[in-house]
Tab-separated table of C-alpha atoms and ligand atoms in Angstrom:
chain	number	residue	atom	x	y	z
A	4	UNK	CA	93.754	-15.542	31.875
A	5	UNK	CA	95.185	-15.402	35.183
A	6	UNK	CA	92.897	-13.855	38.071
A	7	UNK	CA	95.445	-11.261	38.864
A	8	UNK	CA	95.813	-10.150	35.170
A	9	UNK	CA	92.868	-7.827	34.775
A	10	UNK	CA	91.950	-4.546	32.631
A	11	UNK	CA	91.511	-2.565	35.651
A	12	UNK	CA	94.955	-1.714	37.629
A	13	UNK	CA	94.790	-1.283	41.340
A	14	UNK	CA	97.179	1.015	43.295
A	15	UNK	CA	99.591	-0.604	45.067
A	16	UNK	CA	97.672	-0.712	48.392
A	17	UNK	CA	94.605	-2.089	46.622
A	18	UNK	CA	97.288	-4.282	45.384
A	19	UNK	CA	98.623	-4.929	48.789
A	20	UNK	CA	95.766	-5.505	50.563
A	21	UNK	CA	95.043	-8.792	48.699
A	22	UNK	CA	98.782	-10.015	49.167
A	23	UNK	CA	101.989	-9.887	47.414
A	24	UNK	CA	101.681	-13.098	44.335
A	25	UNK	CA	104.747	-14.698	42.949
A	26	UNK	CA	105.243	-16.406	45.882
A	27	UNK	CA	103.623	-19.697	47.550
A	28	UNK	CA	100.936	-19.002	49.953
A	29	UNK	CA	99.415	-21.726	53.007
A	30	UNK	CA	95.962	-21.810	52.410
A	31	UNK	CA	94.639	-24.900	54.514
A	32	UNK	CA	95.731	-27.192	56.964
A	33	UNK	CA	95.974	-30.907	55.577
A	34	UNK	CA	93.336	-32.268	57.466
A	35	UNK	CA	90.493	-29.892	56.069
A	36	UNK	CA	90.712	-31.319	53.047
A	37	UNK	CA	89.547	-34.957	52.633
A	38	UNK	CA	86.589	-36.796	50.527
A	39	UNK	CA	84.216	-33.647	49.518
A	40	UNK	CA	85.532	-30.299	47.780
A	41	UNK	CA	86.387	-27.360	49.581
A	42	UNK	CA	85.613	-23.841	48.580
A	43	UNK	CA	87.676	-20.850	49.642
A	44	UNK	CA	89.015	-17.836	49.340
A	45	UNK	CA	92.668	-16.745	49.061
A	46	UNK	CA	94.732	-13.496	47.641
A	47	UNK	CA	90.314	-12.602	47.071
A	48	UNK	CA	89.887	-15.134	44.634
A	49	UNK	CA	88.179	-18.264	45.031
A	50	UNK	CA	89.505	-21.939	44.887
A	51	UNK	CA	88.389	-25.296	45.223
A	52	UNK	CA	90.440	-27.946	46.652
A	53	UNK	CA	90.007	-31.128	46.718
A	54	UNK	CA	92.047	-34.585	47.500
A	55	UNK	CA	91.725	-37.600	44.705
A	56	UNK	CA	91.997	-41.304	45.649
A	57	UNK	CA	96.147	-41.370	45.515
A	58	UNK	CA	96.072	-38.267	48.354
A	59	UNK	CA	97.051	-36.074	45.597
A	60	UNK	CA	95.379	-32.229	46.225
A	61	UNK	CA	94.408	-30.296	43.556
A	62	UNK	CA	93.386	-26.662	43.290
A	63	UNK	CA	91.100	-24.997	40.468
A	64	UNK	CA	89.247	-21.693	40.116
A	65	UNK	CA	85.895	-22.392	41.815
A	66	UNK	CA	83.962	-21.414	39.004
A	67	UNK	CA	82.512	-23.946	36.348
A	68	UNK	CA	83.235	-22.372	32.383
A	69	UNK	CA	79.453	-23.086	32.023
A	70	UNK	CA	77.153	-20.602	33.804
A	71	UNK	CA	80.014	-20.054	37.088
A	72	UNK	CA	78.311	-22.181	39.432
A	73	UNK	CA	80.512	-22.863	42.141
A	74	UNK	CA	82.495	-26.262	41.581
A	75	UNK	CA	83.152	-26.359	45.243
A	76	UNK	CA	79.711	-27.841	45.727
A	77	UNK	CA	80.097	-30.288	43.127
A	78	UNK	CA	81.396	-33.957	43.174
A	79	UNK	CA	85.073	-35.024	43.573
A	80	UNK	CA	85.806	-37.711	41.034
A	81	UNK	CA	89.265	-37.906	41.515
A	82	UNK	CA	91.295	-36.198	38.969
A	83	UNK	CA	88.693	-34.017	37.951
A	84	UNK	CA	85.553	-32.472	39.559
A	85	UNK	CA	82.125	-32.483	38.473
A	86	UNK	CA	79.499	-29.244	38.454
A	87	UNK	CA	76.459	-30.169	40.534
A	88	UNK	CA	74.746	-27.890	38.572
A	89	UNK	CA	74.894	-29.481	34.391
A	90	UNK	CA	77.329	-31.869	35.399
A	91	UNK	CA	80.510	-30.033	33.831
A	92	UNK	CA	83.752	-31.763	34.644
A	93	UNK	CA	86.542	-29.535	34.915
A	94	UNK	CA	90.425	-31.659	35.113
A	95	UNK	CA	92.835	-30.743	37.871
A	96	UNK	CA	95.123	-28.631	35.023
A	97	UNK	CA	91.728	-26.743	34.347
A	98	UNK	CA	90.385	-28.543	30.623
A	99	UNK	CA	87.556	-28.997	30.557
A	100	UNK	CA	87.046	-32.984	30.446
A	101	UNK	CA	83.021	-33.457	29.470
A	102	UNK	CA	80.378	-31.914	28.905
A	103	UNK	CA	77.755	-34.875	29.615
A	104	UNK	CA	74.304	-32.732	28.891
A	105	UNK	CA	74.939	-32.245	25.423
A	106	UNK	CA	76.675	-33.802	22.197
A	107	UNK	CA	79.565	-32.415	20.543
A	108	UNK	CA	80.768	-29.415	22.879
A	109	UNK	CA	83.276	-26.688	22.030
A	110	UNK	CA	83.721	-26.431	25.702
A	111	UNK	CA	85.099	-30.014	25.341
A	112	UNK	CA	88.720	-30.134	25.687
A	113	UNK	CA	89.667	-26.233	26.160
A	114	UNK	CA	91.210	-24.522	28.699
A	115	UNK	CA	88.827	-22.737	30.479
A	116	UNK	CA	89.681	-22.413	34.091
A	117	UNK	CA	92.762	-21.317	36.105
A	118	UNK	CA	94.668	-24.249	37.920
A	119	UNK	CA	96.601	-23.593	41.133
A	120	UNK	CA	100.067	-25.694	41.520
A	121	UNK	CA	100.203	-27.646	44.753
A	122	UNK	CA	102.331	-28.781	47.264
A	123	UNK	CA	101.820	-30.281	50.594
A	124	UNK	CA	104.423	-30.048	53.102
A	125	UNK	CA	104.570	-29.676	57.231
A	126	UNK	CA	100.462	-30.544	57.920
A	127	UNK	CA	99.330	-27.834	55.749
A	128	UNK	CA	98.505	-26.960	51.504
A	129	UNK	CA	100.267	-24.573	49.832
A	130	UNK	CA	99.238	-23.007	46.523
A	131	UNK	CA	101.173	-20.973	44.352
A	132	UNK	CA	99.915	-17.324	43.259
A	133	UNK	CA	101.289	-16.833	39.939
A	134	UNK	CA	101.359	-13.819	37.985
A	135	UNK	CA	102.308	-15.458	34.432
A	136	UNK	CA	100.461	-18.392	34.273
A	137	UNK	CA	103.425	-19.595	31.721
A	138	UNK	CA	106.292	-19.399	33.979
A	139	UNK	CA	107.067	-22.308	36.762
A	140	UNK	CA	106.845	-21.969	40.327
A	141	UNK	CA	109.687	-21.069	42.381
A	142	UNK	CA	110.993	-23.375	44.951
A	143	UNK	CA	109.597	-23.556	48.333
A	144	UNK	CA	111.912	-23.963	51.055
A	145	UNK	CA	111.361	-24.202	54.726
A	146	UNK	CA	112.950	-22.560	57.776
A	147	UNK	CA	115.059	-25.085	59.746
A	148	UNK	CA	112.554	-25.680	62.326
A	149	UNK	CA	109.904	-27.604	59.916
A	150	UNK	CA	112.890	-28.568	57.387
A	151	UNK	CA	114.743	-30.825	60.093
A	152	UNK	CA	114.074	-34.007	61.878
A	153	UNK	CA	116.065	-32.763	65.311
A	154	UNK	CA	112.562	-30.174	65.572
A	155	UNK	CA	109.053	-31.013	66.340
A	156	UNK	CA	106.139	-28.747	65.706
A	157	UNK	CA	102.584	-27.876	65.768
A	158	UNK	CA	100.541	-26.765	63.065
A	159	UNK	CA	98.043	-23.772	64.608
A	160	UNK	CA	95.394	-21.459	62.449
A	161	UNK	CA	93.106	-19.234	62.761
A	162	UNK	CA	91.196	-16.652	60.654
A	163	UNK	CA	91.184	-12.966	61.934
A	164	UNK	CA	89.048	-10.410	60.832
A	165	UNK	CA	91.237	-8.015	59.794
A	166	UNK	CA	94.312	-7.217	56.785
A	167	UNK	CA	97.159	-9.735	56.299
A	168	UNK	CA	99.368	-6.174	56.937
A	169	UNK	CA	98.357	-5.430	60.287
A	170	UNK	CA	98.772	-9.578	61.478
A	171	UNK	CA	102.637	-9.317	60.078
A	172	UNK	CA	103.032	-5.641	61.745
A	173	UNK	CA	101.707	-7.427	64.875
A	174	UNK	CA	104.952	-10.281	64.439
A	175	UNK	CA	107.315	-7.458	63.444
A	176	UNK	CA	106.229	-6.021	66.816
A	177	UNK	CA	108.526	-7.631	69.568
A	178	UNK	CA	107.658	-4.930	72.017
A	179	UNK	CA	104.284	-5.672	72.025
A	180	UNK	CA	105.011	-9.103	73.980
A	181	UNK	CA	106.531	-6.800	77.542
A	182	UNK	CA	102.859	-5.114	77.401
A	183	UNK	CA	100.096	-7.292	75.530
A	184	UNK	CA	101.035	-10.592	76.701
A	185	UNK	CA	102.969	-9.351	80.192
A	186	UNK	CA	100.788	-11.476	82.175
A	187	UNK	CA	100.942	-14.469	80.086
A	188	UNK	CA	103.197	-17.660	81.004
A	189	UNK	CA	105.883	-17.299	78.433
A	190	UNK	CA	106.441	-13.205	78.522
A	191	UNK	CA	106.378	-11.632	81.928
A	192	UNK	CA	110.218	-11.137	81.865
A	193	UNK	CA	112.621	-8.078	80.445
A	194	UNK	CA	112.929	-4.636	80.192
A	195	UNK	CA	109.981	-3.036	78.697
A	196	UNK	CA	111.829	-0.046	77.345
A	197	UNK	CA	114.052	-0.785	74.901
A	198	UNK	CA	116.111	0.127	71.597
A	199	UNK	CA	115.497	-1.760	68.110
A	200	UNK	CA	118.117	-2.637	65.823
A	201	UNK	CA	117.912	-4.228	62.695
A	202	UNK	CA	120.300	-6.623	60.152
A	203	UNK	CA	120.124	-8.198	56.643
A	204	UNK	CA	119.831	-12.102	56.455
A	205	UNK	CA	120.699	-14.539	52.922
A	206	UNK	CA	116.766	-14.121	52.668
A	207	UNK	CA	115.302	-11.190	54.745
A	208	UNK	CA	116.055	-9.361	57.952
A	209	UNK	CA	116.313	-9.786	61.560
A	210	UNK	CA	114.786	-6.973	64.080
A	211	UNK	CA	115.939	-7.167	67.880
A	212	UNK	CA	116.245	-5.134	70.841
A	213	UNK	CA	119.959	-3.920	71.719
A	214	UNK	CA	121.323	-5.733	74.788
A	215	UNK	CA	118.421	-8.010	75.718
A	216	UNK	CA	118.056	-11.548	74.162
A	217	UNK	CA	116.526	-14.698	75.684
A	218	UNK	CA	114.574	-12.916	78.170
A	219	UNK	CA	111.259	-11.977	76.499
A	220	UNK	CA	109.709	-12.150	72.773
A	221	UNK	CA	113.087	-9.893	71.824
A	222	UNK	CA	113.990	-10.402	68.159
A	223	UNK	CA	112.231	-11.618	64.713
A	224	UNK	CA	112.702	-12.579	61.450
A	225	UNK	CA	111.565	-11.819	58.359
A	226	UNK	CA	112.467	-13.997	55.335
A	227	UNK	CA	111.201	-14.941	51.933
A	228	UNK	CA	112.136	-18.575	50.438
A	229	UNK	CA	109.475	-19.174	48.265
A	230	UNK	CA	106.748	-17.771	50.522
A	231	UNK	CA	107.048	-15.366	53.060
A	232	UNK	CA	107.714	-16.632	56.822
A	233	UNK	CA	108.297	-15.205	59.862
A	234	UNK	CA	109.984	-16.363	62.927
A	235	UNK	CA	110.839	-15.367	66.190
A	236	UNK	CA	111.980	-17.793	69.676
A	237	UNK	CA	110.649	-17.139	73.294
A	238	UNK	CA	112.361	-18.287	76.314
A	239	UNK	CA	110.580	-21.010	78.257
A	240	UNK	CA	110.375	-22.147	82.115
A	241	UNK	CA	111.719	-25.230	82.529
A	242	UNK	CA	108.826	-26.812	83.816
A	243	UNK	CA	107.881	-26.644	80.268
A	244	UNK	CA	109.653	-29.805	79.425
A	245	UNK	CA	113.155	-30.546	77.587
A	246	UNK	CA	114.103	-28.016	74.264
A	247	UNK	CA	114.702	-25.167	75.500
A	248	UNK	CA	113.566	-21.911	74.255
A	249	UNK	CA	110.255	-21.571	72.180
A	250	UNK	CA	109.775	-21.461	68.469
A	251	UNK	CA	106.881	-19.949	66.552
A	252	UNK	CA	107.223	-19.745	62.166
A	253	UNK	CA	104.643	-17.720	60.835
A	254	UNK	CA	102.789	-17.050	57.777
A	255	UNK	CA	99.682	-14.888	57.395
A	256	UNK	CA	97.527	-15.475	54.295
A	257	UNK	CA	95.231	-13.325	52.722
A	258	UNK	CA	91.677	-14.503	52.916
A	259	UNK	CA	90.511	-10.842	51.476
A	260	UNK	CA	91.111	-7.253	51.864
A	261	UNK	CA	89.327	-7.579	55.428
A	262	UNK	CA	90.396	-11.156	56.837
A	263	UNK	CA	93.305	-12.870	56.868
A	264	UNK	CA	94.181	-16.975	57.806
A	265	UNK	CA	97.771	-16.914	59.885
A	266	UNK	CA	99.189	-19.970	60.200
A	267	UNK	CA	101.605	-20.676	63.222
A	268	UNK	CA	103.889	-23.731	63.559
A	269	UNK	CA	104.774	-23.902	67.355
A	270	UNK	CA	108.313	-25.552	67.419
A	271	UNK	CA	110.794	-27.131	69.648
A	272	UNK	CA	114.295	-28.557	69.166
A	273	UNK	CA	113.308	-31.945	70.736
A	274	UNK	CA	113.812	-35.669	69.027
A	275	UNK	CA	113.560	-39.854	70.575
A	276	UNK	CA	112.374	-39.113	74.166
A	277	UNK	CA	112.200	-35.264	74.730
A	278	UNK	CA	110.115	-35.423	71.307
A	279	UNK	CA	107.545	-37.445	73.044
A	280	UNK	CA	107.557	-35.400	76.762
A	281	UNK	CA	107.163	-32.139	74.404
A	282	UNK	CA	104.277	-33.691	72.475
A	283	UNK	CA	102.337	-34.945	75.179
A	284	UNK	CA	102.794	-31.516	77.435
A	285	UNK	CA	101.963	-29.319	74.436
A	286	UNK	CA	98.554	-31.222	74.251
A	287	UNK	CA	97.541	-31.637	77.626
A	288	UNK	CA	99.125	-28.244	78.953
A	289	UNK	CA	100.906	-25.838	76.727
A	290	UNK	CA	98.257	-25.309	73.803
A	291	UNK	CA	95.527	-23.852	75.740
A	292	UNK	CA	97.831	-21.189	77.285
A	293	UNK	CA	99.648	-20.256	73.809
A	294	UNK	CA	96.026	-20.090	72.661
A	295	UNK	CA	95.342	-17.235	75.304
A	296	UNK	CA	98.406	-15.486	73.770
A	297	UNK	CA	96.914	-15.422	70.515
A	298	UNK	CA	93.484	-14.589	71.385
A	299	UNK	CA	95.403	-11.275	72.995
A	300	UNK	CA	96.858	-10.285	69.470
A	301	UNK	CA	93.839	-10.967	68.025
A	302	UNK	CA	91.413	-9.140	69.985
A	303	UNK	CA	93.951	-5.812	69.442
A	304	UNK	CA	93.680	-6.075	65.443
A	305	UNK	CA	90.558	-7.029	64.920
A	306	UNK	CA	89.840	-3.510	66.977
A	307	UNK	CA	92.380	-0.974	65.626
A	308	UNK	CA	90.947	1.636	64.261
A	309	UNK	CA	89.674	1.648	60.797
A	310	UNK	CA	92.301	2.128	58.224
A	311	UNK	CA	94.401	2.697	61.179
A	312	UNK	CA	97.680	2.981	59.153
A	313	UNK	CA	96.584	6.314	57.365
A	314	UNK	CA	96.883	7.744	60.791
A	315	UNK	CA	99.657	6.572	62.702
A	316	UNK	CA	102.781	8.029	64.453
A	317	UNK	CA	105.424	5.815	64.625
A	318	UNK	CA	108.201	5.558	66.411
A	319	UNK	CA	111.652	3.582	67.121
A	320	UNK	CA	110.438	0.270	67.673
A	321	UNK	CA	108.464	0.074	64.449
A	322	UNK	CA	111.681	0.570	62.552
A	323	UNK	CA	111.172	-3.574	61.676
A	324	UNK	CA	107.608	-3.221	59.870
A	325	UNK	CA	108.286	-0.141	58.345
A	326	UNK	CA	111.166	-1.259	57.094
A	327	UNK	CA	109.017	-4.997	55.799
A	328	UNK	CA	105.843	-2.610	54.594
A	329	UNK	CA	108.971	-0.227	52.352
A	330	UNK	CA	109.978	-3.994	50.912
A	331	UNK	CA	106.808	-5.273	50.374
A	332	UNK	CA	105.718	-2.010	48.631
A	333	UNK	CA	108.561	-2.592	46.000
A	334	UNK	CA	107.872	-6.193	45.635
A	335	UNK	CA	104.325	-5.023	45.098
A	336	UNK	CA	105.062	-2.155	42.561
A	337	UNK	CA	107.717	-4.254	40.606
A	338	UNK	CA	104.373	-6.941	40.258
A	339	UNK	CA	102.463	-4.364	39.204
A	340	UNK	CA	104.438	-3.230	36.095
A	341	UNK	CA	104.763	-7.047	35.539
A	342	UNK	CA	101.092	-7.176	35.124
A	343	UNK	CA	100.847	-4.534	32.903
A	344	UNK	CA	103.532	-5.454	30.534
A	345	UNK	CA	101.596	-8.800	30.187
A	346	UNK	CA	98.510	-7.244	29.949
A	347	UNK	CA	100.376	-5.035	26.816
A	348	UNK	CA	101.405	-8.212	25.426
A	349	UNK	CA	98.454	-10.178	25.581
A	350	UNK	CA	96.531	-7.224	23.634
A	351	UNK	CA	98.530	-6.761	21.145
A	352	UNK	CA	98.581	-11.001	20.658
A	353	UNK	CA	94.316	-10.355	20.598
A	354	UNK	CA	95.355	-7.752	17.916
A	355	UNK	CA	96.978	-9.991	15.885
A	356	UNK	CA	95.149	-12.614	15.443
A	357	UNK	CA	91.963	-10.680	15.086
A	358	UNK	CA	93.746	-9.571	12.135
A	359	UNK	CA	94.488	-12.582	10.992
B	415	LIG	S1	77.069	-24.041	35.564
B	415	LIG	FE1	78.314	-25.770	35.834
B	415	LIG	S2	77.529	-27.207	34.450
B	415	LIG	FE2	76.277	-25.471	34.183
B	416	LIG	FE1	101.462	-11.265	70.244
């Protein structure tokens, strides 16, 4: 049964506060995954991930269908991994392969543990969060600036104590940039009062300030193809190098209800020569300062105040996350009755064949 399909039924912000499912999800950047499993938490549930001898990753339920030791700390033996505990080996689809410590199992060939699709794209592992475990993913697509060749990027994370809601407010915030970071290299610029408009998009919605463009961090976007992304552009000096203006895609991932992974891609139109210039200045130059930046943000959410959205007064610039938080709610009370209606389904299926 799928970890999202349970008896109990949260409310929507329980719901919310361990993400939105459906939908793919980055979990890990490529390079954290190589010879040894890796245990972790996503959406609150927890996964192990590991790489076999083609590259291939795989994702299970970290739990082994014997006595739920965690298979995270077990052996990697390619397609399958072993429990370090009995020495259960659970296949990358989730049956159970062997059983080696005793004859004959039942275990043997069942289906016993939830497998996670997979794909690897742009430096990083995305999983997919579904809600029927008998329908196929949706597609993931990516925003132009990973999807084409005439961009280069950099893949940045970090985990932040606090909810995947208040790290996406904080990107649906372009005010924030004139005050937070008005010292920083990239946003000292602009007005710092200023009106918010907003506009639909194929996939999402763009919020920007009336009148004021290129200046400062002064519009965003909000889009879902596949998994939810965020991006927004920032003008840069030109002793930054060749490319122009400053690219950030964003995606923040639930680790649980308190703690979220973000994942930034730092991008710049830039290919042959300028490619190369923008590479080498980002390492020896560029990183450290946009790390600054970030620490800013995330020194102001990890110390809102508790459940600081019951208590809030908003006003015209957070037009853009209230109007992402009144979309997300739907998305999250349409999954909701989804849930339910499988839940209905798979009890009356129990009912049935109890009955013979
Ligand atoms: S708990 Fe994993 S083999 Fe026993
Ligand atoms: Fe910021």
């Amino acid at each position: 049964m799928n970890a999202a399909v349970s008896s109990v039924t949260p409310s929507v912000e329980e719901y919310l506060d361990l993400g939105l499912r459906d939908q793919w999800h980055p979990v890990l950047a490529s390079w954290e995954v190589a010879a040894n499993p890796v245990g972790i938490t996503r959406l609150g549930e927890n996964i192990v991930v590991w790489r076999d001898d083609q590259g291939q990753v795989h994702a299970l339920e970290d739990r082994c269908p014997h006595r739920g030791a965690r298979l995270s700390l077990g052996w990697n033996l390619g397609n399958r991994v072993a429990c370090w505990y009995h020495g259960v080996e659970v296949r990358h689809d989730g049956v159970v392969e062997d059983v080696p410590a005793v004859h004959d199992c039942p275990m043997k060939g069942t289906q016993c543990i939830k497998s996670y699709p997979v794909i690897e794209a742009h430096g990083a592992i995305f999983l997919w969060f579904g809600i029927d475990p008998n329908e196929e993913p949706k597609a993931l697509d990516f925003p132009e600036q990973l999807a084409s060749e005439d961009w280069s990027a950099f893949l940045c994370q970090a985990d932040w104590k606090v909810n995947h809601q208040y790290a996406i407010d904080n990107v649906m915030d372009p005010m924030h940039g004139s005050y937070l970071h008005c010292t920083s290299h990239s946003m000292a610029e602009g007005d710092r009062t200023a009106e918010m408009k907003h506009r639909s998009t194929e996939h999402g919605f763009v919020f920007e300030k009336e009148g004021q463009i290129g200046v400062n961090f002064d519009w965003v976007e909000y889009a879902n193809t596949g998994a939810s992304w965020l991006r927004l552009s920032i003008p840069y000096r030109k002793d930054f190098g060749p490319g122009g203006e400053f690219w950030i895609v964003g995606y923040a991932t639930p680790i649980d209800a308190n703690n979220t992974r973000v994942f930034f891609w730092r991008c710049r139109k830039v290919s042959g020569w300028q490619r190369n210039v923008w590479r080498f200045l980002y390492r020896n130059h560029l990183e450290k300062l946009h790390w600054d930046v970030l620490e800013q943000d995330r020194i102001i959410l990890e110390n809102l105040a508790p459940n600081a959205r019951q208590k809030e007064f908003l006003y015209q610039h957070d037009i853009g996350l209230s109007r992402l938080r009144r979309l997300m709610k739907k998305e999250a009370e349409k999954q909701l009755k989804k849930i339910a209606a499988l839940n209905t389904s798979n009890r009356i299926e129990m009912q049935e064949e109890a009955h013979g």
